[in-house]
mmCIF file of C-alpha atoms in Angstrom:
data_model
loop_
_atom_site.group_PDB
_atom_site.id
_atom_site.type_symbol
_atom_site.label_atom_id
_atom_site.label_comp_id
_atom_site.label_asym_id
_atom_site.label_seq_id
_atom_site.Cartn_x
_atom_site.Cartn_y
_atom_site.Cartn_z
ATOM 1 C CA MET A 1 28.197 56.307 77.455
ATOM 2 C CA SER A 2 30.639 58.486 75.640
ATOM 3 C CA ALA A 3 29.559 60.480 72.659
ATOM 4 C CA GLY A 4 31.683 58.392 70.283
ATOM 5 C CA LEU A 5 30.113 55.096 71.402
ATOM 6 C CA LEU A 6 26.601 56.491 71.013
ATOM 7 C CA VAL A 7 27.292 57.562 67.467
ATOM 8 C CA ALA A 8 28.619 54.070 66.630
ATOM 9 C CA VAL A 9 25.495 52.337 68.002
ATOM 10 C CA LEU A 10 23.148 54.644 66.111
ATOM 11 C CA LEU A 11 25.093 54.119 62.890
ATOM 12 C CA ALA A 12 24.996 50.313 63.222
ATOM 13 C CA SER A 13 21.263 50.409 63.906
ATOM 14 C CA ALA A 14 20.685 52.506 60.816
ATOM 15 C CA LEU A 15 22.706 50.105 58.689
ATOM 16 C CA LEU A 16 20.835 47.068 59.991
ATOM 17 C CA GLU A 17 17.466 48.643 59.404
ATOM 18 C CA GLY A 18 18.438 49.574 55.853
ATOM 19 C CA SER A 19 19.431 45.989 55.025
ATOM 20 C CA GLY A 20 16.214 44.471 56.293
ATOM 21 C CA TRP A 21 17.605 43.001 59.445
ATOM 22 C CA ALA A 22 16.523 43.920 62.947
ATOM 23 C CA GLY A 23 12.876 43.275 62.109
ATOM 24 C CA GLY A 24 12.979 44.908 58.686
ATOM 25 C CA VAL A 25 11.920 43.392 55.301
ATOM 26 C CA GLY A 26 13.613 44.672 52.153
ATOM 27 C CA ASP A 27 15.094 43.876 48.780
ATOM 28 C CA GLY A 28 17.593 41.047 48.747
ATOM 29 C CA ASN A 29 15.942 39.176 51.581
ATOM 30 C CA LEU A 30 14.872 36.376 49.143
ATOM 31 C CA ARG A 31 17.570 34.519 47.273
ATOM 32 C CA LEU A 32 17.263 31.943 44.452
ATOM 33 C CA SER A 33 19.539 29.299 42.885
ATOM 34 C CA VAL A 34 18.622 26.650 40.308
ATOM 35 C CA THR A 35 20.124 23.275 39.330
ATOM 36 C CA VAL A 36 19.102 21.345 36.169
ATOM 37 C CA ASN A 37 19.797 17.600 36.178
ATOM 38 C CA GLY A 38 22.431 18.199 38.832
ATOM 39 C CA ARG A 39 24.197 21.064 37.063
ATOM 40 C CA ALA A 40 24.318 24.409 38.938
ATOM 41 C CA ASP A 41 25.795 26.518 36.123
ATOM 42 C CA SER A 42 23.083 25.716 33.573
ATOM 43 C CA ASP A 43 22.893 29.377 32.578
ATOM 44 C CA VAL A 44 26.422 29.094 31.138
ATOM 45 C CA ARG A 45 26.580 25.354 30.296
ATOM 46 C CA PRO A 46 23.078 24.038 29.854
ATOM 47 C CA PRO A 47 23.109 20.256 30.305
ATOM 48 C CA GLU A 48 22.361 18.147 27.234
ATOM 49 C CA VAL A 49 19.300 16.029 27.873
ATOM 50 C CA ARG A 50 18.031 13.491 25.353
ATOM 51 C CA VAL A 51 14.733 14.477 23.781
ATOM 52 C CA GLY A 52 11.969 12.618 25.573
ATOM 53 C CA ALA A 53 14.053 11.997 28.709
ATOM 54 C CA TRP A 54 13.260 13.550 32.089
ATOM 55 C CA VAL A 55 14.365 17.058 33.036
ATOM 56 C CA VAL A 56 14.459 17.809 36.779
ATOM 57 C CA LYS A 57 14.792 21.407 37.923
ATOM 58 C CA ARG A 58 15.390 22.233 41.595
ATOM 59 C CA TYR A 59 14.778 25.821 42.754
ATOM 60 C CA ARG A 60 16.427 26.625 46.148
ATOM 61 C CA LEU A 61 14.808 29.572 47.934
ATOM 62 C CA LEU A 62 16.402 31.245 51.002
ATOM 63 C CA ASN A 63 14.395 33.690 53.109
ATOM 64 C CA VAL A 64 16.860 35.871 55.010
ATOM 65 C CA SER A 65 14.216 38.260 56.302
ATOM 66 C CA GLU A 66 12.510 38.103 59.702
ATOM 67 C CA ALA A 67 9.054 37.745 58.112
ATOM 68 C CA ASP A 68 7.379 34.634 56.806
ATOM 69 C CA LEU A 69 6.684 34.498 53.075
ATOM 70 C CA HIS A 70 3.280 33.303 51.882
ATOM 71 C CA ARG A 71 2.057 32.151 48.429
ATOM 72 C CA VAL A 72 5.575 31.184 47.431
ATOM 73 C CA ARG A 73 5.806 30.486 43.692
ATOM 74 C CA VAL A 74 8.321 30.135 40.844
ATOM 75 C CA LEU A 75 7.705 31.441 37.331
ATOM 76 C CA ASP A 76 9.816 29.556 34.774
ATOM 77 C CA PRO A 77 9.036 29.891 31.021
ATOM 78 C CA GLY A 78 11.338 26.926 30.380
ATOM 79 C CA ALA A 79 9.048 24.540 32.276
ATOM 80 C CA PRO A 80 5.533 23.473 31.249
ATOM 81 C CA ALA A 81 2.748 25.371 32.967
ATOM 82 C CA GLY A 82 1.765 23.839 36.292
ATOM 83 C CA SER A 83 4.850 21.610 36.515
ATOM 84 C CA VAL A 84 6.571 23.605 39.339
ATOM 85 C CA ARG A 85 5.656 22.601 42.908
ATOM 86 C CA CYS A 86 6.461 24.878 45.901
ATOM 87 C CA PRO A 87 5.595 24.938 49.629
ATOM 88 C CA ALA A 88 2.803 27.322 50.530
ATOM 89 C CA VAL A 89 4.842 29.174 53.232
ATOM 90 C CA LEU A 90 8.563 29.901 53.569
ATOM 91 C CA PRO A 91 9.347 30.796 57.196
ATOM 92 C CA ALA A 92 11.739 33.611 58.086
ATOM 93 C CA ALA A 93 15.443 32.778 58.087
ATOM 94 C CA GLU A 94 14.775 29.376 56.465
ATOM 95 C CA GLU A 95 15.114 27.803 53.042
ATOM 96 C CA ALA A 96 12.833 25.626 50.873
ATOM 97 C CA GLU A 97 12.962 23.812 47.553
ATOM 98 C CA CYS A 98 10.581 23.938 44.611
ATOM 99 C CA THR A 99 10.824 21.248 41.942
ATOM 100 C CA ALA A 100 9.732 20.687 38.353
ATOM 101 C CA ARG A 101 9.843 17.419 36.411
ATOM 102 C CA PHE A 102 8.979 17.158 32.710
ATOM 103 C CA ARG A 103 10.079 15.632 29.411
ATOM 104 C CA ALA A 104 12.797 17.305 27.379
ATOM 105 C CA VAL A 105 11.987 18.790 24.009
ATOM 106 C CA ALA A 106 14.440 19.544 21.221
ATOM 107 C CA GLY A 107 16.360 22.796 21.277
ATOM 108 C CA ARG A 108 18.060 25.155 23.724
ATOM 109 C CA HIS A 109 15.800 26.299 26.551
ATOM 110 C CA VAL A 110 17.605 28.776 28.859
ATOM 111 C CA HIS A 111 15.339 31.431 30.404
ATOM 112 C CA PRO A 112 15.253 33.836 33.379
ATOM 113 C CA VAL A 113 13.489 32.320 36.385
ATOM 114 C CA ARG A 114 11.593 34.429 38.963
ATOM 115 C CA ALA A 115 10.703 33.455 42.564
ATOM 116 C CA GLU A 116 8.115 35.389 44.601
ATOM 117 C CA GLY A 117 6.705 35.439 48.140
ATOM 118 C CA ASP A 118 4.200 37.735 49.884
ATOM 119 C CA VAL A 119 4.308 39.330 53.363
ATOM 120 C CA PRO A 120 0.597 40.003 53.956
ATOM 121 C CA ALA A 121 1.062 42.062 57.157
ATOM 122 C CA LEU A 122 3.273 44.554 55.372
ATOM 123 C CA ARG A 123 1.585 44.207 51.971
ATOM 124 C CA THR A 124 5.025 43.499 50.520
ATOM 125 C CA ARG A 125 6.242 40.997 47.949
ATOM 126 C CA LEU A 126 9.812 39.724 47.945
ATOM 127 C CA THR A 127 11.339 38.540 44.641
ATOM 128 C CA ALA A 128 14.490 36.911 43.340
ATOM 129 C CA THR A 129 15.733 35.991 39.848
ATOM 130 C CA ALA A 130 18.181 33.604 38.185
ATOM 131 C CA ARG A 131 18.875 32.097 34.748
ATOM 132 C CA ALA A 132 18.716 28.349 34.073
ATOM 133 C CA GLY A 133 17.831 25.819 31.397
ATOM 134 C CA TYR A 134 18.841 22.782 29.328
ATOM 135 C CA ALA A 135 19.469 21.686 25.723
ATOM 136 C CA GLY A 136 17.293 18.940 24.295
ATOM 137 C CA VAL A 137 19.342 16.860 21.830
ATOM 138 C CA ALA A 138 18.810 13.694 19.781
ATOM 139 C CA GLY A 139 19.021 12.243 16.356
ATOM 140 C CA ALA A 140 15.548 11.064 15.315
ATOM 141 C CA LEU A 141 15.484 8.285 12.734
ATOM 142 C CA GLY A 142 12.560 7.856 10.318
ATOM 143 C CA LEU A 143 11.957 5.305 7.543
ATOM 144 C CA THR A 144 9.502 5.009 4.658
ATOM 145 C CA GLU A 145 9.453 2.647 1.684
ATOM 146 C CA GLU A 146 7.931 2.297 -1.763
ATOM 147 C CA VAL A 147 7.600 -0.831 -3.943
ATOM 148 C CA VAL A 148 7.359 -0.912 -7.761
ATOM 149 C CA VAL A 149 6.572 -4.275 -9.394
ATOM 150 C CA ALA A 150 7.615 -4.745 -13.019
ATOM 151 C CA THR A 151 5.116 -6.039 -15.583
ATOM 152 C CA PRO A 152 5.529 -9.826 -15.851
ATOM 153 C CA GLY A 153 6.879 -11.095 -19.157
ATOM 154 C CA THR A 154 5.550 -14.071 -21.079
ATOM 155 C CA GLY A 155 6.633 -17.566 -20.246
ATOM 156 C CA GLY A 156 5.945 -17.553 -16.468
ATOM 157 C CA GLY A 157 8.566 -17.211 -13.724
ATOM 158 C CA GLY A 158 7.159 -14.195 -11.792
ATOM 159 C CA ALA A 159 8.556 -10.675 -11.995
ATOM 160 C CA SER A 160 11.043 -8.303 -10.355
ATOM 161 C CA ALA A 161 10.132 -5.868 -7.554
ATOM 162 C CA THR A 162 12.175 -2.747 -6.743
ATOM 163 C CA VAL A 163 11.960 -1.498 -3.142
ATOM 164 C CA THR A 164 13.124 2.040 -2.291
ATOM 165 C CA TYR A 165 13.851 2.781 1.384
ATOM 166 C CA THR A 166 14.007 6.445 2.467
ATOM 167 C CA VAL A 167 15.833 7.088 5.764
ATOM 168 C CA THR A 168 15.435 10.545 7.334
ATOM 169 C CA ASN A 169 17.138 12.271 10.261
ATOM 170 C CA ARG A 170 14.439 14.362 11.946
ATOM 171 C CA GLY A 171 16.581 15.277 14.933
ATOM 172 C CA ASN A 172 19.198 17.941 15.654
ATOM 173 C CA LEU A 173 22.293 15.702 15.866
ATOM 174 C CA PRO A 174 24.031 13.789 13.046
ATOM 175 C CA LEU A 175 23.357 10.065 12.734
ATOM 176 C CA TYR A 176 26.197 7.639 12.120
ATOM 177 C CA THR A 177 26.355 4.200 10.456
ATOM 178 C CA VAL A 178 22.671 4.010 9.550
ATOM 179 C CA ARG A 179 22.009 0.422 8.418
ATOM 180 C CA VAL A 180 18.989 -0.648 6.315
ATOM 181 C CA GLU A 181 17.660 -4.238 6.292
ATOM 182 C CA ASP A 182 14.486 -6.062 5.262
ATOM 183 C CA PRO A 183 13.799 -9.340 7.078
ATOM 184 C CA GLY A 184 10.400 -9.534 5.387
ATOM 185 C CA LEU A 185 12.059 -10.166 2.007
ATOM 186 C CA ALA A 186 14.946 -12.131 3.550
ATOM 187 C CA LEU A 187 17.563 -9.898 1.947
ATOM 188 C CA ALA A 188 21.203 -10.751 2.313
ATOM 189 C CA PRO A 189 23.264 -8.499 4.628
ATOM 190 C CA GLY A 190 24.168 -5.291 2.823
ATOM 191 C CA ALA A 191 21.755 -6.060 -0.041
ATOM 192 C CA PRO A 192 20.114 -2.602 -0.295
ATOM 193 C CA ASP A 193 22.285 -0.196 -2.268
ATOM 194 C CA CYS A 194 22.726 3.016 -0.249
ATOM 195 C CA GLY A 195 24.914 4.887 -2.695
ATOM 196 C CA GLY A 196 27.521 2.171 -3.047
ATOM 197 C CA GLN A 197 27.990 1.682 0.723
ATOM 198 C CA GLY A 198 26.487 -1.797 1.060
ATOM 199 C CA GLY A 199 23.266 -1.124 2.934
ATOM 200 C CA THR A 200 24.789 1.554 5.214
ATOM 201 C CA VAL A 201 24.644 5.354 5.271
ATOM 202 C CA ALA A 202 27.860 6.566 6.884
ATOM 203 C CA VAL A 203 26.641 9.979 8.122
ATOM 204 C CA LEU A 204 23.133 11.424 7.944
ATOM 205 C CA ALA A 205 22.984 15.120 8.849
ATOM 206 C CA PRO A 206 19.957 16.646 10.630
ATOM 207 C CA ASP A 207 16.928 17.325 8.410
ATOM 208 C CA THR A 208 18.317 15.285 5.505
ATOM 209 C CA SER A 209 17.362 11.998 3.832
ATOM 210 C CA ALA A 210 19.133 9.163 2.031
ATOM 211 C CA PHE A 211 17.824 6.490 -0.346
ATOM 212 C CA CYS A 212 18.570 2.774 -0.426
ATOM 213 C CA ARG A 213 17.265 0.448 -3.161
ATOM 214 C CA THR A 214 17.102 -3.252 -3.838
ATOM 215 C CA THR A 215 15.610 -5.338 -6.673
ATOM 216 C CA VAL A 216 14.424 -8.890 -6.078
ATOM 217 C CA ARG A 217 12.969 -11.520 -8.407
ATOM 218 C CA LEU A 218 9.820 -13.075 -6.931
ATOM 219 C CA ARG A 219 7.388 -15.781 -7.951
ATOM 220 C CA PRO A 220 3.690 -14.876 -8.307
ATOM 221 C CA GLY A 221 2.038 -14.193 -4.954
ATOM 222 C CA THR A 222 1.464 -11.618 -2.206
ATOM 223 C CA TYR A 223 4.470 -10.292 -0.276
ATOM 224 C CA ARG A 224 5.059 -8.016 2.719
ATOM 225 C CA SER A 225 8.188 -5.912 2.876
ATOM 226 C CA ALA A 226 9.380 -5.060 6.414
ATOM 227 C CA GLY A 227 12.133 -2.451 6.264
ATOM 228 C CA ARG A 228 14.271 -1.750 9.344
ATOM 229 C CA ALA A 229 16.765 1.078 9.908
ATOM 230 C CA SER A 230 19.179 1.532 12.816
ATOM 231 C CA GLY A 231 21.863 4.037 13.759
ATOM 232 C CA SER A 232 23.275 6.230 16.550
ATOM 233 C CA ASP A 233 23.912 9.912 17.213
ATOM 234 C CA ARG A 234 26.804 8.998 19.571
ATOM 235 C CA ALA A 235 25.756 11.730 22.047
ATOM 236 C CA THR A 236 26.322 11.311 25.798
ATOM 237 C CA THR A 237 23.671 13.159 27.846
ATOM 238 C CA LEU A 238 22.906 13.814 31.514
ATOM 239 C CA GLY A 239 20.356 11.950 33.605
ATOM 240 C CA THR A 240 18.110 13.449 36.272
ATOM 241 C CA GLY A 241 20.800 13.166 38.947
ATOM 242 C CA GLY A 242 23.639 14.412 36.776
ATOM 243 C CA GLU A 243 24.858 10.930 35.737
ATOM 244 C CA ARG A 244 26.213 10.392 32.228
ATOM 245 C CA VAL A 245 23.913 8.469 29.848
ATOM 246 C CA THR A 246 25.370 6.799 26.754
ATOM 247 C CA ALA A 247 23.681 7.100 23.371
ATOM 248 C CA PRO A 248 21.088 4.408 22.626
ATOM 249 C CA LEU A 249 20.649 2.559 19.335
ATOM 250 C CA LEU A 250 18.012 4.400 17.321
ATOM 251 C CA THR A 251 15.645 2.323 15.184
ATOM 252 C CA ALA A 252 12.784 2.883 12.755
ATOM 253 C CA GLY A 253 10.558 0.584 10.712
ATOM 254 C CA ALA A 254 8.225 0.606 7.705
ATOM 255 C CA SER A 255 6.277 -1.981 5.735
ATOM 256 C CA ALA A 256 4.465 -2.385 2.422
ATOM 257 C CA VAL A 257 2.266 -5.134 0.947
ATOM 258 C CA PHE A 258 2.480 -5.811 -2.795
ATOM 259 C CA VAL A 259 1.393 -8.467 -5.325
ATOM 260 C CA VAL A 260 3.380 -10.138 -8.086
ATOM 261 C CA ARG A 261 0.998 -11.176 -10.865
ATOM 262 C CA GLU A 262 1.098 -14.421 -12.824
ATOM 263 C CA ALA A 263 2.924 -13.941 -16.116
ATOM 264 C CA PRO A 264 0.884 -14.664 -19.279
ATOM 265 C CA VAL A 265 1.708 -17.976 -21.004
ATOM 266 C CA ALA A 266 3.182 -17.645 -24.487
ATOM 267 C CA PRO A 267 0.893 -19.120 -27.227
ATOM 268 C CA VAL A 268 2.087 -22.466 -28.667
ATOM 269 C CA PRO A 269 2.023 -22.559 -32.528
ATOM 270 C CA ARG A 270 -0.194 -25.333 -33.931
ATOM 271 C CA THR A 271 1.628 -27.724 -36.279
ATOM 272 C CA PRO A 272 -0.672 -29.414 -38.903
ATOM 273 C CA ALA A 273 -0.648 -33.212 -39.147
ATOM 274 C CA PRO A 274 1.377 -34.771 -42.007
ATOM 275 C CA GLY A 275 -0.613 -34.578 -45.265
ATOM 276 C CA ALA A 276 -3.300 -32.270 -43.824
ATOM 277 C CA PRO A 277 -4.003 -28.939 -45.569
ATOM 278 C CA ALA A 278 -2.739 -25.717 -44.001
ATOM 279 C CA ALA A 279 -5.037 -23.913 -41.593
ATOM 280 C CA GLY A 280 -5.515 -20.975 -43.946
ATOM 281 C CA SER A 281 -6.635 -23.125 -46.896
ATOM 282 C CA SER A 282 -8.843 -25.696 -45.124
ATOM 283 C CA ALA A 283 -11.912 -23.490 -45.185
ATOM 284 C CA GLY A 284 -11.459 -22.713 -48.897
ATOM 285 C CA ALA A 285 -11.038 -26.375 -49.797
ATOM 286 C CA ALA A 286 -14.128 -27.349 -47.831
ATOM 287 C CA GLY A 287 -16.144 -24.549 -49.486
ATOM 288 C CA ALA A 288 -15.035 -25.610 -52.950
ATOM 289 C CA SER A 289 -16.059 -29.231 -52.305
ATOM 290 C CA ALA A 290 -19.464 -28.153 -50.999
ATOM 291 C CA GLY A 291 -20.021 -25.896 -54.040
ATOM 292 C CA ALA A 292 -19.226 -28.741 -56.473
ATOM 293 C CA GLY A 293 -21.501 -31.148 -54.611
ATOM 294 C CA ALA A 294 -18.757 -33.769 -54.319
ATOM 295 C CA VAL A 295 -18.480 -35.984 -51.260
ATOM 296 C CA PRO A 296 -14.839 -36.695 -50.283
ATOM 297 C CA ALA A 297 -13.924 -40.319 -50.111
ATOM 298 C CA PRO A 298 -13.432 -41.786 -46.642
ATOM 299 C CA GLY A 299 -9.934 -41.117 -45.339
ATOM 300 C CA ALA A 300 -9.202 -38.401 -47.905
ATOM 301 C CA PRO A 301 -8.017 -34.909 -46.721
ATOM 302 C CA GLY A 302 -10.934 -32.717 -45.797
ATOM 303 C CA ALA A 303 -13.330 -35.577 -45.202
ATOM 304 C CA LEU A 304 -14.471 -33.760 -42.013
ATOM 305 C CA ALA A 305 -14.394 -30.010 -42.744
ATOM 306 C CA ARG A 306 -13.208 -27.525 -40.109
ATOM 307 C CA THR A 307 -15.552 -24.780 -39.082
ATOM 308 C CA ASP A 308 -14.522 -21.167 -39.668
ATOM 309 C CA THR A 309 -16.034 -17.891 -40.807
ATOM 310 C CA ASN A 310 -16.046 -18.867 -44.514
ATOM 311 C CA ALA A 311 -17.676 -22.247 -43.835
ATOM 312 C CA GLY A 312 -20.471 -20.508 -41.965
ATOM 313 C CA THR A 313 -21.353 -18.383 -45.009
ATOM 314 C CA GLY A 314 -21.211 -21.304 -47.488
ATOM 315 C CA THR A 315 -18.376 -19.754 -49.537
ATOM 316 C CA GLY A 316 -15.019 -21.149 -50.549
ATOM 317 C CA THR A 317 -12.357 -20.966 -53.257
ATOM 318 C CA ASP A 318 -11.808 -23.062 -56.361
ATOM 319 C CA ALA A 319 -8.529 -24.696 -57.436
ATOM 320 C CA ALA A 320 -7.338 -21.377 -58.849
ATOM 321 C CA GLY A 321 -8.012 -19.564 -55.596
ATOM 322 C CA ARG A 322 -11.111 -17.698 -56.880
ATOM 323 C CA PRO A 323 -14.262 -17.496 -54.748
ATOM 324 C CA ALA A 324 -16.656 -20.336 -55.663
ATOM 325 C CA ALA A 325 -20.364 -19.678 -56.066
ATOM 326 C CA PRO A 326 -22.503 -21.088 -53.249
ATOM 327 C CA ALA A 327 -24.121 -24.398 -54.180
ATOM 328 C CA ALA A 328 -27.899 -24.668 -54.335
ATOM 329 C CA PRO A 329 -29.493 -26.547 -51.481
ATOM 330 C CA GLY A 330 -29.413 -30.277 -52.222
ATOM 331 C CA ALA A 331 -27.435 -29.881 -55.510
ATOM 332 C CA GLY A 332 -25.192 -32.804 -56.426
ATOM 333 C CA ALA A 333 -26.421 -34.960 -53.511
ATOM 334 C CA ALA A 334 -28.243 -38.256 -53.716
ATOM 335 C CA PRO A 335 -31.862 -38.343 -52.491
ATOM 336 C CA GLY A 336 -31.955 -38.434 -48.684
ATOM 337 C CA ALA A 337 -28.226 -37.818 -48.372
ATOM 338 C CA VAL A 338 -26.914 -35.315 -45.785
ATOM 339 C CA PRO A 339 -24.107 -32.948 -46.828
ATOM 340 C CA PRO A 340 -20.792 -34.024 -45.259
ATOM 341 C CA SER A 341 -20.258 -30.551 -43.653
ATOM 342 C CA SER A 342 -23.351 -31.049 -41.499
ATOM 343 C CA VAL A 343 -22.376 -34.474 -40.149
ATOM 344 C CA SER A 344 -20.379 -34.466 -36.948
ATOM 345 C CA PRO A 345 -17.726 -37.167 -36.511
ATOM 346 C CA GLY A 346 -19.260 -40.450 -35.252
ATOM 347 C CA ALA A 347 -22.879 -39.357 -35.882
ATOM 348 C CA VAL A 348 -25.266 -41.650 -37.835
ATOM 349 C CA PRO A 349 -27.003 -39.925 -40.822
ATOM 350 C CA PRO A 350 -30.793 -39.852 -40.469
ATOM 351 C CA ALA A 351 -32.844 -42.230 -42.673
ATOM 352 C CA PRO A 352 -34.649 -40.640 -45.692
ATOM 353 C CA PRO A 353 -38.400 -39.970 -45.258
ATOM 354 C CA PRO A 354 -40.884 -42.691 -46.453
ATOM 355 C CA GLY A 355 -42.091 -40.497 -49.305
ATOM 356 C CA LEU A 356 -38.578 -40.382 -50.770
ATOM 357 C CA ARG A 357 -38.270 -44.170 -50.495
ATOM 358 C CA ARG A 358 -41.519 -44.610 -52.425
ATOM 359 C CA ALA A 359 -40.455 -42.156 -55.126
ATOM 360 C CA ALA A 360 -37.253 -44.121 -55.703
ATOM 361 C CA GLY A 361 -39.211 -47.081 -57.253
ATOM 362 C CA VAL A 362 -41.418 -45.104 -59.647
ATOM 363 C CA ASP A 363 -39.095 -45.548 -62.592
ATOM 364 C CA ASP A 364 -39.471 -49.401 -62.416
ATOM 365 C CA GLU A 365 -43.330 -49.482 -62.680
ATOM 366 C CA GLY A 366 -45.246 -50.258 -65.875
ATOM 367 C CA PHE A 367 -48.530 -48.759 -66.935
ATOM 368 C CA LEU A 368 -50.699 -51.217 -64.961
ATOM 369 C CA GLY A 369 -48.498 -50.896 -61.904
ATOM 370 C CA ARG A 370 -48.844 -47.141 -62.083
ATOM 371 C CA VAL A 371 -52.656 -47.449 -62.301
ATOM 372 C CA ARG A 372 -52.768 -49.736 -59.299
ATOM 373 C CA ARG A 373 -50.562 -47.388 -57.322
ATOM 374 C CA ARG A 374 -52.730 -44.427 -58.213
ATOM 375 C CA GLY A 375 -55.727 -46.352 -57.004
ATOM 376 C CA ARG A 376 -54.092 -46.978 -53.669
ATOM 377 C CA GLU A 377 -53.389 -43.278 -53.298
ATOM 378 C CA ALA A 378 -56.986 -42.299 -54.156
ATOM 379 C CA ALA A 379 -57.934 -42.137 -50.503
ATOM 380 C CA GLU A 380 -55.241 -39.555 -49.969
ATOM 381 C CA PHE A 381 -55.834 -37.285 -52.947
ATOM 382 C CA GLY A 382 -59.660 -37.436 -53.277
ATOM 383 C CA VAL A 383 -62.026 -38.363 -56.119
ATOM 384 C CA ALA A 384 -61.149 -35.513 -58.480
ATOM 385 C CA THR A 385 -57.456 -36.208 -58.241
ATOM 386 C CA THR A 386 -58.001 -39.938 -58.814
ATOM 387 C CA LEU A 387 -60.059 -39.336 -61.978
ATOM 388 C CA LEU A 388 -57.437 -36.950 -63.271
ATOM 389 C CA LEU A 389 -54.695 -39.467 -62.722
ATOM 390 C CA LEU A 390 -56.711 -42.252 -64.472
ATOM 391 C CA LEU A 391 -57.843 -40.205 -67.479
ATOM 392 C CA ILE A 392 -54.539 -38.637 -68.367
ATOM 393 C CA PRO A 393 -52.680 -41.966 -68.842
ATOM 394 C CA ALA A 394 -55.690 -43.415 -70.761
ATOM 395 C CA ALA A 395 -55.715 -40.464 -73.145
ATOM 396 C CA VAL A 396 -51.996 -40.806 -73.713
ATOM 397 C CA ALA A 397 -52.428 -44.551 -74.407
ATOM 398 C CA ALA A 398 -55.279 -43.979 -76.846
ATOM 399 C CA ALA A 399 -53.206 -41.410 -78.719
ATOM 400 C CA LEU A 400 -50.350 -43.802 -79.008
ATOM 401 C CA LEU A 401 -52.555 -46.638 -80.246
ATOM 402 C CA GLY A 402 -54.252 -44.381 -82.814
ATOM 403 C CA SER A 403 -50.940 -43.219 -84.180
ATOM 404 C CA ARG A 404 -49.764 -46.831 -84.634
ATOM 405 C CA ARG A 405 -52.944 -47.892 -86.582
ATOM 406 C CA LYS A 406 -52.437 -45.125 -89.066
#
């Protein structure tokens, strides 16, 4: 072998040993590439994935060394912990794939990714790095509502209820043509007023809200409002295999239960009968009649007195409107009669006691009749009373006879 050829062989051997080939293990022997939902340049153009949809990351590892790699693993801060799966061993001069599958969250998530593998015989660890990630996008529609019921007026007919619907975009993309409806109240299309746009919010930016209101007249009862909102962010995203996914219709709902009270009935004014005294003077007229002891003739006004606070106290007014003095009990009434104010309509007055009936005929008795009657009552009054009753009339008679003889 010539000297020049020997130098060339030694130089090539040195170069191969320095690069890790020819049985060597060195830097650059492990290579890494990452695709996210089918896109390989996710470090520059992260794919847009709808929030809540699946993100699939594929990590391609190539071992160009002549040693097997053990405890192969991928460290990716953009993937949930424990979501990356890798083979335990990556043989020399072969490739393998690690995968991660998880739900997308809102925001941009592009991070450096690190792959590692150990060579236990040489106590060496090979590494490789790359950048990859995705952007979680979506408009998120929210809806709340509030109901205010007006106080019912008199006369019946229910009351009005004002419902306020609050639509909110909680996502990171604008929402377009957000429509508000309420099938629970059977509103007409476009009934809620959303700023003069007929039940529709044209554009709702991220982290903003809009208000829609409607007022309905309802009969008394219990009602349930069922608000519904719908709209779209018009964003096309990527699926797990890189396919294009059109924007879905976003919806949100809310409900509220409320009660419409019965309206109070307006009082009906009482009209007095023809010829009857006014309500304010009936008590005074009845009191004046009771104080004078007069009994109204049948059929005359005030024959049956109305009961009020003045009648209960036995007071009234005279013809001049002055308070009349209360009448003494029994004044101006015939024996055994019952005052008209104490007789209810249709009731039969009680009969006078027997003692009053007996006293009514006293004025028609003569002297002998009175003596006989006193004798009959002797058993009731006793001997002393009987003697007193007999002696007093006899003394009066003797006096009268003596005065005539003179």
